[in-house]
CSV table of C-alpha atoms and ligand atoms in Angstrom, one decimal:
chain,number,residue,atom,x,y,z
A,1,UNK,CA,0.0,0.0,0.0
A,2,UNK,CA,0.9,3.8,-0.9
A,3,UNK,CA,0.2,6.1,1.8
A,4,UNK,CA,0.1,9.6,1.2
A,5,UNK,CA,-1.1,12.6,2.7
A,6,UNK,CA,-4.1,14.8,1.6
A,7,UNK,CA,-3.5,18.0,2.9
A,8,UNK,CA,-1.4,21.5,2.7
A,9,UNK,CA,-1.0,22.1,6.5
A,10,UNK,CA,2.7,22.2,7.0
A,11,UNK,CA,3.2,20.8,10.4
A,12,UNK,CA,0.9,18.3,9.9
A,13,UNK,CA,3.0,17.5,6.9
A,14,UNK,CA,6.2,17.5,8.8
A,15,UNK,CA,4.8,15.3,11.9
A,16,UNK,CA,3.3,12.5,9.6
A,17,UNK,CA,6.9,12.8,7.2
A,18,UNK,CA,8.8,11.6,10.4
A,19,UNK,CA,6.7,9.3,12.3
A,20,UNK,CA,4.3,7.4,8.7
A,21,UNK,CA,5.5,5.4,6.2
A,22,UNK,CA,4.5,8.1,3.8
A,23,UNK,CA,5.2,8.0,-0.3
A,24,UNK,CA,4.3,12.0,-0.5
A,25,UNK,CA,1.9,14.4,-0.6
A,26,UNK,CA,-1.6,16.1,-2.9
A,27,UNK,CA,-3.6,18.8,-2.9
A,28,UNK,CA,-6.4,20.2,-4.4
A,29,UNK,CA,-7.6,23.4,-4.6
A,30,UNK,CA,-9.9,23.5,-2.2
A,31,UNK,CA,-6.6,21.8,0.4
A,32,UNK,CA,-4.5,24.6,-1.0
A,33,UNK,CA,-7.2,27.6,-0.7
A,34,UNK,CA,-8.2,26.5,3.0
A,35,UNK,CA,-4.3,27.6,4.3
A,36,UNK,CA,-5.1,30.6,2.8
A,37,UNK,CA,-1.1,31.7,2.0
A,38,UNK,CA,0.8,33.0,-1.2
A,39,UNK,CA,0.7,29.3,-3.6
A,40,UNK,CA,4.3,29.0,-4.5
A,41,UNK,CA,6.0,29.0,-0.9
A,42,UNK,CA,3.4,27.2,0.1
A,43,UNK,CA,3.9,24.2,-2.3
A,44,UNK,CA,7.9,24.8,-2.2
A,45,UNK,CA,8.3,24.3,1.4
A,46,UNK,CA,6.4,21.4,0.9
A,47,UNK,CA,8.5,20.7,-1.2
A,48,UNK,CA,11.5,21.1,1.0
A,49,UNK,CA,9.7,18.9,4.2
A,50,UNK,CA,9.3,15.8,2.7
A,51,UNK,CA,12.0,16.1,0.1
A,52,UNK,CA,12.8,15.1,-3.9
A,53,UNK,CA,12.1,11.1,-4.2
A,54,UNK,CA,8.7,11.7,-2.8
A,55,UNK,CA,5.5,12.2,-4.7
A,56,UNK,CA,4.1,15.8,-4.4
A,57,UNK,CA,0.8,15.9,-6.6
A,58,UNK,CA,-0.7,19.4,-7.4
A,59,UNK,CA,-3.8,20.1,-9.2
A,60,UNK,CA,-3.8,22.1,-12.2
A,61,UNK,CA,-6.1,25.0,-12.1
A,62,UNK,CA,-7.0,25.6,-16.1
A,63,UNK,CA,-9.2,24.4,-18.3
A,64,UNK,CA,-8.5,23.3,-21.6
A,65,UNK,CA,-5.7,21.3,-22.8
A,66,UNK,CA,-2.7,23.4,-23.6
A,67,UNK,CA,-3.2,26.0,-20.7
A,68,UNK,CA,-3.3,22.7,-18.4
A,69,UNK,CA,-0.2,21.7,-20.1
A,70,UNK,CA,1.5,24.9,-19.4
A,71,UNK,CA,0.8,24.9,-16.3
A,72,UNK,CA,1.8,21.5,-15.5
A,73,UNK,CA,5.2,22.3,-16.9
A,74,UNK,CA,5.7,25.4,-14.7
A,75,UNK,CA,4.4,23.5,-11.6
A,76,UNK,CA,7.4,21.0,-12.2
A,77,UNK,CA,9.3,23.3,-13.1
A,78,UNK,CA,9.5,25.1,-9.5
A,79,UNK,CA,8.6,22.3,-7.4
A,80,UNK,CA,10.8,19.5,-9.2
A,81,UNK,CA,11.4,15.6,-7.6
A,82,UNK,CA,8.5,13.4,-8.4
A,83,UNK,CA,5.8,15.4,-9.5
A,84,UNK,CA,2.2,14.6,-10.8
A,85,UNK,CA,0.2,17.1,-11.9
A,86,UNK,CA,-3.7,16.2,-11.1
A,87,UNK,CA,-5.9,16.6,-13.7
A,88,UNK,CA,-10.2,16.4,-13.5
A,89,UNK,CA,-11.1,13.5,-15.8
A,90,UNK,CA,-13.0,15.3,-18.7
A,91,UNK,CA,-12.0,15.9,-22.9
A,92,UNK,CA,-9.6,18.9,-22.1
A,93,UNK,CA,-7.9,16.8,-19.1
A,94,UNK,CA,-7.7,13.7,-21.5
A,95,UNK,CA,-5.7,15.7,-24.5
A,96,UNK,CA,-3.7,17.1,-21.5
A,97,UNK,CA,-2.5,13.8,-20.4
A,98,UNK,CA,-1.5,12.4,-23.5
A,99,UNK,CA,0.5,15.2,-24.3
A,100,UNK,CA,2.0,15.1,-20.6
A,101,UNK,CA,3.0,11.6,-21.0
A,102,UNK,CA,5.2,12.6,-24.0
A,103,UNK,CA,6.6,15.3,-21.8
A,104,UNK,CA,8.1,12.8,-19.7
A,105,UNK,CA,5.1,14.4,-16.7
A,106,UNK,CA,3.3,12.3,-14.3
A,107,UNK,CA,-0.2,12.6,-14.0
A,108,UNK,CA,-3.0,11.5,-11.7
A,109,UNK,CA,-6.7,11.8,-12.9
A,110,UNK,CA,-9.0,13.2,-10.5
A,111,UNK,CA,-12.5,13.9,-9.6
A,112,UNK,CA,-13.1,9.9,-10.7
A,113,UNK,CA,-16.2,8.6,-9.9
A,114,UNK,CA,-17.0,5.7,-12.1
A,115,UNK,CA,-14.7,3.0,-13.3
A,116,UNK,CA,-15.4,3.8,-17.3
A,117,UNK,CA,-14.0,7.3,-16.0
A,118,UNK,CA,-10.7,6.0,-14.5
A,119,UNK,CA,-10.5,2.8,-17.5
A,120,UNK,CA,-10.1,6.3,-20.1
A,121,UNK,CA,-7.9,8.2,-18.0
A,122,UNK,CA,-5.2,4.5,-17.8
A,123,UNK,CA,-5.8,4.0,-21.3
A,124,UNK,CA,-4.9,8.2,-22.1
A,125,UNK,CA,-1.7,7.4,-19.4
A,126,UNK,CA,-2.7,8.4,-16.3
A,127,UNK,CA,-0.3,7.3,-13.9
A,128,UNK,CA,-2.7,7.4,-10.7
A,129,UNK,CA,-6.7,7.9,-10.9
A,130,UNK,CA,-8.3,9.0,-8.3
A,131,UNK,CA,-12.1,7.5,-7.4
A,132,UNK,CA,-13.8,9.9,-4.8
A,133,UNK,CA,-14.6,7.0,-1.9
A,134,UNK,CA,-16.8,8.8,0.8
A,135,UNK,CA,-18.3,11.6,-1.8
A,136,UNK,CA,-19.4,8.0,-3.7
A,137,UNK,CA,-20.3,6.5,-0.1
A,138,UNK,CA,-22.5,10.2,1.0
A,139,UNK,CA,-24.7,9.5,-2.4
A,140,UNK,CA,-25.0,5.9,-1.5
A,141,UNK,CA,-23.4,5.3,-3.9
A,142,UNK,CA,-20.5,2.4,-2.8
A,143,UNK,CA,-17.0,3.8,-2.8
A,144,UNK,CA,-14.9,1.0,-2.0
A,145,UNK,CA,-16.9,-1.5,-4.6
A,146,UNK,CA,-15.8,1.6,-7.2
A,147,UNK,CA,-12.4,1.4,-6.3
A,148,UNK,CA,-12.7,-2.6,-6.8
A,149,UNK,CA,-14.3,-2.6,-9.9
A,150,UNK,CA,-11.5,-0.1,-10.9
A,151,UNK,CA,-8.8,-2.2,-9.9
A,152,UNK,CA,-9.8,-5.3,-11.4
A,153,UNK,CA,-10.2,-3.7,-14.8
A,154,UNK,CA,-6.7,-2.1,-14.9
A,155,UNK,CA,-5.3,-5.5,-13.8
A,156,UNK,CA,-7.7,-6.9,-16.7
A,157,UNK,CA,-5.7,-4.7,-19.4
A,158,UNK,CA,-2.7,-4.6,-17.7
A,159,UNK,CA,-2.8,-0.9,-17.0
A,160,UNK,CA,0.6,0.1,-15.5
A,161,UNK,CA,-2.0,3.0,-14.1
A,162,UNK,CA,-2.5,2.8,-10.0
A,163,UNK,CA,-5.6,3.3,-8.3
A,164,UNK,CA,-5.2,6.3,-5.5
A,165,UNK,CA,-8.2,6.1,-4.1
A,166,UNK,CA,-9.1,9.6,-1.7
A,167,UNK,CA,-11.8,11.0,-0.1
A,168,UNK,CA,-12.1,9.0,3.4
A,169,UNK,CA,-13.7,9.8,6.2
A,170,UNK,CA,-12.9,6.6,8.4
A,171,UNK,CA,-10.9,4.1,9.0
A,172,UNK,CA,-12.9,1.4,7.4
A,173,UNK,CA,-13.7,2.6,4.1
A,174,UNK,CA,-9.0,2.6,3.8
A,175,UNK,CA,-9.7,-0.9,5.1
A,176,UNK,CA,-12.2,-2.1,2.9
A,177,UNK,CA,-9.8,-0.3,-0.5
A,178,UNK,CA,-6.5,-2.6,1.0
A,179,UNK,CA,-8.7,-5.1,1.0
A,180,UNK,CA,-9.8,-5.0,-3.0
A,181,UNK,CA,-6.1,-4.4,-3.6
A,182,UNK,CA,-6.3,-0.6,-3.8
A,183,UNK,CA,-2.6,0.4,-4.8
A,184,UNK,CA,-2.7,3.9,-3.0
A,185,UNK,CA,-4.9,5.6,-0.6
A,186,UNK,CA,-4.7,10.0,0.0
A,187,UNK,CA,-6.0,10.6,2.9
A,188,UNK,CA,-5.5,13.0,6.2
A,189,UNK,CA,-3.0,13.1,8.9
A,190,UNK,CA,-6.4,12.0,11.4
A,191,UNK,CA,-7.2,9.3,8.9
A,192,UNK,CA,-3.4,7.9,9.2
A,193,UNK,CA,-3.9,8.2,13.2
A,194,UNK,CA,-6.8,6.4,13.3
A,195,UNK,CA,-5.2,3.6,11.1
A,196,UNK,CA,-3.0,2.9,13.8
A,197,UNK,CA,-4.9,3.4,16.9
A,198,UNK,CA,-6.6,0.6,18.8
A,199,UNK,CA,-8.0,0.7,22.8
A,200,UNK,CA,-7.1,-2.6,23.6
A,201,UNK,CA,-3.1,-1.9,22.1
A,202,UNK,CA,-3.5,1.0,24.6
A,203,UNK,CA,-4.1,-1.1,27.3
A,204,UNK,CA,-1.6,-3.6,26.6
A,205,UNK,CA,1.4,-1.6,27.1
A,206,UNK,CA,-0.5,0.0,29.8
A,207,UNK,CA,-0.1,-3.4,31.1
A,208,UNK,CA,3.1,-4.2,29.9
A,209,UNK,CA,4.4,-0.8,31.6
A,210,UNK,CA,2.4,-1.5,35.2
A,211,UNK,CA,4.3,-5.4,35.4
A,212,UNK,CA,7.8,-4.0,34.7
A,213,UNK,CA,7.6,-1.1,37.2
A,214,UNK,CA,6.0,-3.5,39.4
A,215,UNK,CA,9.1,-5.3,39.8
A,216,UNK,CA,12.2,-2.8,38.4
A,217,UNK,CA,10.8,0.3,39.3
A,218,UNK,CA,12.5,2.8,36.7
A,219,UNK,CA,15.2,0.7,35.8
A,220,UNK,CA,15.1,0.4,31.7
A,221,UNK,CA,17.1,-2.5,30.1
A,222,UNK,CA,20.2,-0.6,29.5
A,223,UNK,CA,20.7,-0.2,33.5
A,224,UNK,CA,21.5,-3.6,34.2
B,1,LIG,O1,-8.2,15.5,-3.3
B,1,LIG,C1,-9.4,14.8,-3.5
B,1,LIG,C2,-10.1,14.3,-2.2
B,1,LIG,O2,-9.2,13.9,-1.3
B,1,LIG,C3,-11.2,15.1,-1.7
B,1,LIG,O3,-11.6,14.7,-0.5
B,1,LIG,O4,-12.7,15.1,1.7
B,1,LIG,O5,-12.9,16.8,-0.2
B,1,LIG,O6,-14.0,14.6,-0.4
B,1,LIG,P1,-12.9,15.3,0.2
């Protein structure tokens, strides 16, 4: 499994860099708008926190074809290392993509809510598509059987394309994606938290501290 991280807040960039097994960061522009600061040093020191050989995707904000492709090439241009430039699945994004992928630019396809959406986007080479989960789940719709379906027909062409399925809300919807073989998941530095948080672990090393205090007091294993 990929992990990355959906979000533009730098310290919770920073924390989940050091302590998660984390393949890079994306954004959107919503993610980008909600810190509210000047774009470029935002997305630079980005940039700078989690380094070159991690994925930092950024989503373009034009419209038709060669504008997006202009503007993925400044994008790289200034933040450089492995960069994807997301793109909303749609004509303009498609022409975009295949002129990218002669350019030697990654790209992820976004906004994908249906598998005929993302099978388009792999076969226009799209490196990453990415299926909304919970917006799919919130119109009862089911995310996580999208991101199946998805998976199954990439790996029935033999796409090179991975799915990076976002939009979660909970712990079991990232479960339920692993679980279908999901290659990547975006999601937020609360998301990752909850991934690894479990009462009962909790209470076993609350247990495993109260024995060994119980009988060495303070001592830790390199004071013998
Ligand atoms: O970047 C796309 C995705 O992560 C959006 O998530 O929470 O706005 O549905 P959300």
């Amino acid at each position: 499994m990929i992990y990355i991280l959906d979000t533009a807040n730098l310290a919770a960039i920073k924390h989940c860099n050091e302590f998660y097994p984390l393949s890079g960061v994306t954004t959107n522009p919503s993610i980008i708008a909600k810190a509210n600061t000047d774009f470029w040093p935002l997305v630079e020191e980005i940039r700078a926190i989690i380094g070159p050989d991690k994925m930092l995707h950024i989503q373009t904000t034009q419209k038709n074809a060669e504008d997006i492709v202009a503007e993925a090439k400044l994008i790289k241009e200034r933040v450089g290392g492995e960069f994807y430039v997301k793109i909303p699945i749609g004509e303009e994004g498609l022409k975009a993509t295949m002129q990218l992928k002669k350019l030697g630019i990654g790209v992820t396809m976004t906004a994908i809510f249906t598998p005929t959406q993302a099978l388009m986007a792999a076969m226009a080479g799209a490196d990453f598509v990415a299926p909304y989960v919970n917006r799919l789940d919130n119109i009862i719709g089911d995310g996580c059987e999208v991101v199946a379906e998805i998976v199954s027909q990439l790996e029935n062409y033999g796409s090179p394309c991975k799915v990076l399925a976002a939009s979660f809300k909970n712990a079991e919807q990232v479960h339920k994606c692993a679980s279908v073989g999901c290659h990547s998941v975006t999601v937020t530095d609360d998301i990752l938290k909850m991934l690894i948080s479990h009462p009962m672990t909790d209470a076993a090393i609350a247990g495993f501290d109260k024995d060994w205090h119980g009988v060495y007091g303070d001592k830790t294993i390199k004071d013998f």
